[in-house]
Structures are given as structure tokens and as C-alpha cells.
Amino acid sequence: MPRRMEKIREAGVNELAAQQKELTETIFRLRFQLSTGQAEALKRLRESKKDLARVNTLLRAHELSTASQAQLAAPVAPKTQKSSAASRSRKSKKAKA
């Protein structure tokens, strides 16, 4: 089990996406086998589901890390200040009312 997790963690994003697709197809086939009464499919189905969850977790972590890096790298636009004349006219209207 630890070897499997190390292998998944060392994989790149493209490899993880390929594994995700492969595991999804495997789970589909195993569910079909399980419905036909093949008992060994249950253990493999459970393992495949866990592996798929691990792959999805790592893909999401990578997605979040790239998003946060993009936010840090993006220049921050200065806030535009409202004209002081517009705010003064609102204050004077409130005072008159």
C-alpha cells in the first residue's frame, strides 16, 4: 500500500489524469462484474475506489496550488477612489432632508 501511494504522489498531472480515467473505467467494469456475482470483484472495487479518491485529491491539490500561485503572481490593480464632489453632494442631500 505505501508503494502505491508513493507512486501516485510522484506522478505528474498528466499521468494523474490518465490514471483517473483508467480507474473510472475499471470501477465501471468491476461494478458490472459484481452485479453478475463475481465475488473477487468486491475487493478490487474497494481498492480502485480508494485509489481514485487519492488521485482526485492530488489533482485538486495541484489545481488549488496553481490557482494560488496565479493569484500571487497577478498584479493588484489600484482601487479607484470616488470623486469627493459626488460624496459631498450625497452628504448635502442627506443634510437637507
mmCIF file with all atom_site columns, C-alpha atoms in Angstrom:
data_model
loop_
_atom_site.group_PDB
_atom_site.id
_atom_site.type_symbol
_atom_site.label_atom_id
_atom_site.label_alt_id
_atom_site.label_comp_id
_atom_site.label_asym_id
_atom_site.label_entity_id
_atom_site.label_seq_id
_atom_site.pdbx_PDB_ins_code
_atom_site.Cartn_x
_atom_site.Cartn_y
_atom_site.Cartn_z
_atom_site.occupancy
_atom_site.B_iso_or_equiv
_atom_site.pdbx_formal_charge
_atom_site.auth_seq_id
_atom_site.auth_comp_id
_atom_site.auth_asym_id
_atom_site.auth_atom_id
_atom_site.pdbx_PDB_model_num
ATOM 1  C CA . MET A 1 1  ? 0.000   0.000   0.000   1.00 0.00 ? 1  MET A CA 1
ATOM 2  C CA . PRO A 1 2  ? 2.709   2.587   0.808   1.00 0.00 ? 2  PRO A CA 1
ATOM 3  C CA . ARG A 1 3  ? 4.390   1.883   -2.522  1.00 0.00 ? 3  ARG A CA 1
ATOM 4  C CA . ARG A 1 4  ? 1.145   2.549   -4.348  1.00 0.00 ? 4  ARG A CA 1
ATOM 5  C CA . MET A 1 5  ? 0.688   5.883   -2.601  1.00 0.00 ? 5  MET A CA 1
ATOM 6  C CA . GLU A 1 6  ? 4.278   6.911   -3.328  1.00 0.00 ? 6  GLU A CA 1
ATOM 7  C CA . LYS A 1 7  ? 3.769   6.043   -6.984  1.00 0.00 ? 7  LYS A CA 1
ATOM 8  C CA . ILE A 1 8  ? 0.596   8.140   -7.124  1.00 0.00 ? 8  ILE A CA 1
ATOM 9  C CA . ARG A 1 9  ? 2.249   11.112  -5.395  1.00 0.00 ? 9  ARG A CA 1
ATOM 10 C CA . GLU A 1 10 ? 5.250   11.041  -7.720  1.00 0.00 ? 10 GLU A CA 1
ATOM 11 C CA . ALA A 1 11 ? 3.082   11.087  -10.850 1.00 0.00 ? 11 ALA A CA 1
ATOM 12 C CA . GLY A 1 12 ? 2.683   14.290  -12.835 1.00 0.00 ? 12 GLY A CA 1
ATOM 13 C CA . VAL A 1 13 ? -0.607  15.985  -13.578 1.00 0.00 ? 13 VAL A CA 1
ATOM 14 C CA . ASN A 1 14 ? -0.982  14.343  -16.990 1.00 0.00 ? 14 ASN A CA 1
ATOM 15 C CA . GLU A 1 15 ? -0.251  10.923  -15.503 1.00 0.00 ? 15 GLU A CA 1
ATOM 16 C CA . LEU A 1 16 ? -2.774  11.536  -12.731 1.00 0.00 ? 16 LEU A CA 1
ATOM 17 C CA . ALA A 1 17 ? -5.426  12.500  -15.256 1.00 0.00 ? 17 ALA A CA 1
ATOM 18 C CA . ALA A 1 18 ? -4.726  9.299   -17.215 1.00 0.00 ? 18 ALA A CA 1
ATOM 19 C CA . GLN A 1 19 ? -4.918  7.257   -14.001 1.00 0.00 ? 19 GLN A CA 1
ATOM 20 C CA . GLN A 1 20 ? -8.195  8.961   -13.122 1.00 0.00 ? 20 GLN A CA 1
ATOM 21 C CA . LYS A 1 21 ? -9.703  7.975   -16.459 1.00 0.00 ? 21 LYS A CA 1
ATOM 22 C CA . GLU A 1 22 ? -8.369  4.423   -16.201 1.00 0.00 ? 22 GLU A CA 1
ATOM 23 C CA . LEU A 1 23 ? -9.644  3.967   -12.641 1.00 0.00 ? 23 LEU A CA 1
ATOM 24 C CA . THR A 1 24 ? -13.077 5.295   -13.581 1.00 0.00 ? 24 THR A CA 1
ATOM 25 C CA . GLU A 1 25 ? -13.319 2.735   -16.368 1.00 0.00 ? 25 GLU A CA 1
ATOM 26 C CA . THR A 1 26 ? -12.030 -0.016  -14.069 1.00 0.00 ? 26 THR A CA 1
ATOM 27 C CA . ILE A 1 27 ? -14.641 0.815   -11.448 1.00 0.00 ? 27 ILE A CA 1
ATOM 28 C CA . PHE A 1 28 ? -17.345 0.672   -14.105 1.00 0.00 ? 28 PHE A CA 1
ATOM 29 C CA . ARG A 1 29 ? -16.193 -2.799  -15.215 1.00 0.00 ? 29 ARG A CA 1
ATOM 30 C CA . LEU A 1 30 ? -15.882 -4.038  -11.625 1.00 0.00 ? 30 LEU A CA 1
ATOM 31 C CA . ARG A 1 31 ? -19.389 -2.888  -10.793 1.00 0.00 ? 31 ARG A CA 1
ATOM 32 C CA . PHE A 1 32 ? -20.636 -4.832  -13.783 1.00 0.00 ? 32 PHE A CA 1
ATOM 33 C CA . GLN A 1 33 ? -18.717 -7.939  -12.670 1.00 0.00 ? 33 GLN A CA 1
ATOM 34 C CA . LEU A 1 34 ? -20.075 -7.566  -9.149  1.00 0.00 ? 34 LEU A CA 1
ATOM 35 C CA . SER A 1 35 ? -23.632 -7.449  -10.461 1.00 0.00 ? 35 SER A CA 1
ATOM 36 C CA . THR A 1 36 ? -23.014 -10.761 -12.249 1.00 0.00 ? 36 THR A CA 1
ATOM 37 C CA . GLY A 1 37 ? -21.933 -12.348 -8.961  1.00 0.00 ? 37 GLY A CA 1
ATOM 38 C CA . GLN A 1 38 ? -18.159 -12.460 -9.212  1.00 0.00 ? 38 GLN A CA 1
ATOM 39 C CA . ALA A 1 39 ? -17.000 -12.263 -5.583  1.00 0.00 ? 39 ALA A CA 1
ATOM 40 C CA . GLU A 1 40 ? -13.353 -11.226 -6.176  1.00 0.00 ? 40 GLU A CA 1
ATOM 41 C CA . ALA A 1 41 ? -14.552 -8.022  -7.826  1.00 0.00 ? 41 ALA A CA 1
ATOM 42 C CA . LEU A 1 42 ? -15.622 -6.573  -4.461  1.00 0.00 ? 42 LEU A CA 1
ATOM 43 C CA . LYS A 1 43 ? -12.097 -6.303  -3.058  1.00 0.00 ? 43 LYS A CA 1
ATOM 44 C CA . ARG A 1 44 ? -10.706 -4.872  -6.286  1.00 0.00 ? 44 ARG A CA 1
ATOM 45 C CA . LEU A 1 45 ? -13.641 -2.424  -6.460  1.00 0.00 ? 45 LEU A CA 1
ATOM 46 C CA . ARG A 1 46 ? -12.917 -1.096  -2.972  1.00 0.00 ? 46 ARG A CA 1
ATOM 47 C CA . GLU A 1 47 ? -9.211  -0.694  -3.740  1.00 0.00 ? 47 GLU A CA 1
ATOM 48 C CA . SER A 1 48 ? -9.946  1.039   -7.032  1.00 0.00 ? 48 SER A CA 1
ATOM 49 C CA . LYS A 1 49 ? -12.356 3.463   -5.372  1.00 0.00 ? 49 LYS A CA 1
ATOM 50 C CA . LYS A 1 50 ? -9.723  4.383   -2.787  1.00 0.00 ? 50 LYS A CA 1
ATOM 51 C CA . ASP A 1 51 ? -7.087  4.844   -5.472  1.00 0.00 ? 51 ASP A CA 1
ATOM 52 C CA . LEU A 1 52 ? -9.458  7.052   -7.456  1.00 0.00 ? 52 LEU A CA 1
ATOM 53 C CA . ALA A 1 53 ? -10.099 9.162   -4.363  1.00 0.00 ? 53 ALA A CA 1
ATOM 54 C CA . ARG A 1 54 ? -6.339  9.554   -3.842  1.00 0.00 ? 54 ARG A CA 1
ATOM 55 C CA . VAL A 1 55 ? -5.815  10.594  -7.454  1.00 0.00 ? 55 VAL A CA 1
ATOM 56 C CA . ASN A 1 56 ? -8.701  13.073  -7.291  1.00 0.00 ? 56 ASN A CA 1
ATOM 57 C CA . THR A 1 57 ? -7.300  14.530  -4.063  1.00 0.00 ? 57 THR A CA 1
ATOM 58 C CA . LEU A 1 58 ? -3.871  15.065  -5.582  1.00 0.00 ? 58 LEU A CA 1
ATOM 59 C CA . LEU A 1 59 ? -5.346  16.597  -8.749  1.00 0.00 ? 59 LEU A CA 1
ATOM 60 C CA . ARG A 1 60 ? -7.415  19.006  -6.653  1.00 0.00 ? 60 ARG A CA 1
ATOM 61 C CA . ALA A 1 61 ? -4.403  19.923  -4.512  1.00 0.00 ? 61 ALA A CA 1
ATOM 62 C CA . HIS A 1 62 ? -2.416  20.671  -7.634  1.00 0.00 ? 62 HIS A CA 1
ATOM 63 C CA . GLU A 1 63 ? -5.296  22.729  -9.029  1.00 0.00 ? 63 GLU A CA 1
ATOM 64 C CA . LEU A 1 64 ? -5.502  24.778  -5.836  1.00 0.00 ? 64 LEU A CA 1
ATOM 65 C CA . SER A 1 65 ? -1.751  25.327  -5.659  1.00 0.00 ? 65 SER A CA 1
ATOM 66 C CA . THR A 1 66 ? -1.598  26.589  -9.240  1.00 0.00 ? 66 THR A CA 1
ATOM 67 C CA . ALA A 1 67 ? -4.593  28.854  -8.616  1.00 0.00 ? 67 ALA A CA 1
ATOM 68 C CA . SER A 1 68 ? -2.998  30.356  -5.520  1.00 0.00 ? 68 SER A CA 1
ATOM 69 C CA . GLN A 1 69 ? 0.289   30.870  -7.366  1.00 0.00 ? 69 GLN A CA 1
ATOM 70 C CA . ALA A 1 70 ? -1.576  32.612  -10.177 1.00 0.00 ? 70 ALA A CA 1
ATOM 71 C CA . GLN A 1 71 ? -3.246  34.926  -7.687  1.00 0.00 ? 71 GLN A CA 1
ATOM 72 C CA . LEU A 1 72 ? 0.083   35.773  -6.115  1.00 0.00 ? 72 LEU A CA 1
ATOM 73 C CA . ALA A 1 73 ? 1.673   36.456  -9.475  1.00 0.00 ? 73 ALA A CA 1
ATOM 74 C CA . ALA A 1 74 ? -1.171  38.650  -10.759 1.00 0.00 ? 74 ALA A CA 1
ATOM 75 C CA . PRO A 1 75 ? -0.604  42.380  -10.313 1.00 0.00 ? 75 PRO A CA 1
ATOM 76 C CA . VAL A 1 76 ? -3.021  44.089  -7.985  1.00 0.00 ? 76 VAL A CA 1
ATOM 77 C CA . ALA A 1 77 ? -4.939  46.900  -9.647  1.00 0.00 ? 77 ALA A CA 1
ATOM 78 C CA . PRO A 1 78 ? -5.150  50.079  -7.578  1.00 0.00 ? 78 PRO A CA 1
ATOM 79 C CA . LYS A 1 79 ? -8.598  50.914  -6.285  1.00 0.00 ? 79 LYS A CA 1
ATOM 80 C CA . THR A 1 80 ? -10.224 53.871  -7.919  1.00 0.00 ? 80 THR A CA 1
ATOM 81 C CA . GLN A 1 81 ? -11.378 56.488  -5.491  1.00 0.00 ? 81 GLN A CA 1
ATOM 82 C CA . LYS A 1 82 ? -14.762 58.081  -5.868  1.00 0.00 ? 82 LYS A CA 1
ATOM 83 C CA . SER A 1 83 ? -14.766 61.718  -6.604  1.00 0.00 ? 83 SER A CA 1
ATOM 84 C CA . SER A 1 84 ? -15.062 63.765  -3.482  1.00 0.00 ? 84 SER A CA 1
ATOM 85 C CA . ALA A 1 85 ? -17.632 66.018  -5.167  1.00 0.00 ? 85 ALA A CA 1
ATOM 86 C CA . ALA A 1 86 ? -20.066 63.126  -5.558  1.00 0.00 ? 86 ALA A CA 1
ATOM 87 C CA . SER A 1 87 ? -19.733 62.155  -1.922  1.00 0.00 ? 87 SER A CA 1
ATOM 88 C CA . ARG A 1 88 ? -20.189 65.767  -0.819  1.00 0.00 ? 88 ARG A CA 1
ATOM 89 C CA . SER A 1 89 ? -23.390 66.123  -2.837  1.00 0.00 ? 89 SER A CA 1
ATOM 90 C CA . ARG A 1 90 ? -24.810 62.967  -1.213  1.00 0.00 ? 90 ARG A CA 1
ATOM 91 C CA . LYS A 1 91 ? -23.974 64.312  2.241   1.00 0.00 ? 91 LYS A CA 1
ATOM 92 C CA . SER A 1 92 ? -25.578 67.661  1.500   1.00 0.00 ? 92 SER A CA 1
ATOM 93 C CA . LYS A 1 93 ? -28.752 65.995  0.205   1.00 0.00 ? 93 LYS A CA 1
ATOM 94 C CA . LYS A 1 94 ? -28.998 63.987  3.428   1.00 0.00 ? 94 LYS A CA 1
ATOM 95 C CA . ALA A 1 95 ? -28.488 67.114  5.499   1.00 0.00 ? 95 ALA A CA 1
ATOM 96 C CA . LYS A 1 96 ? -31.259 68.973  3.628   1.00 0.00 ? 96 LYS A CA 1
ATOM 97 C CA . ALA A 1 97 ? -33.722 66.127  4.079   1.00 0.00 ? 97 ALA A CA 1
#
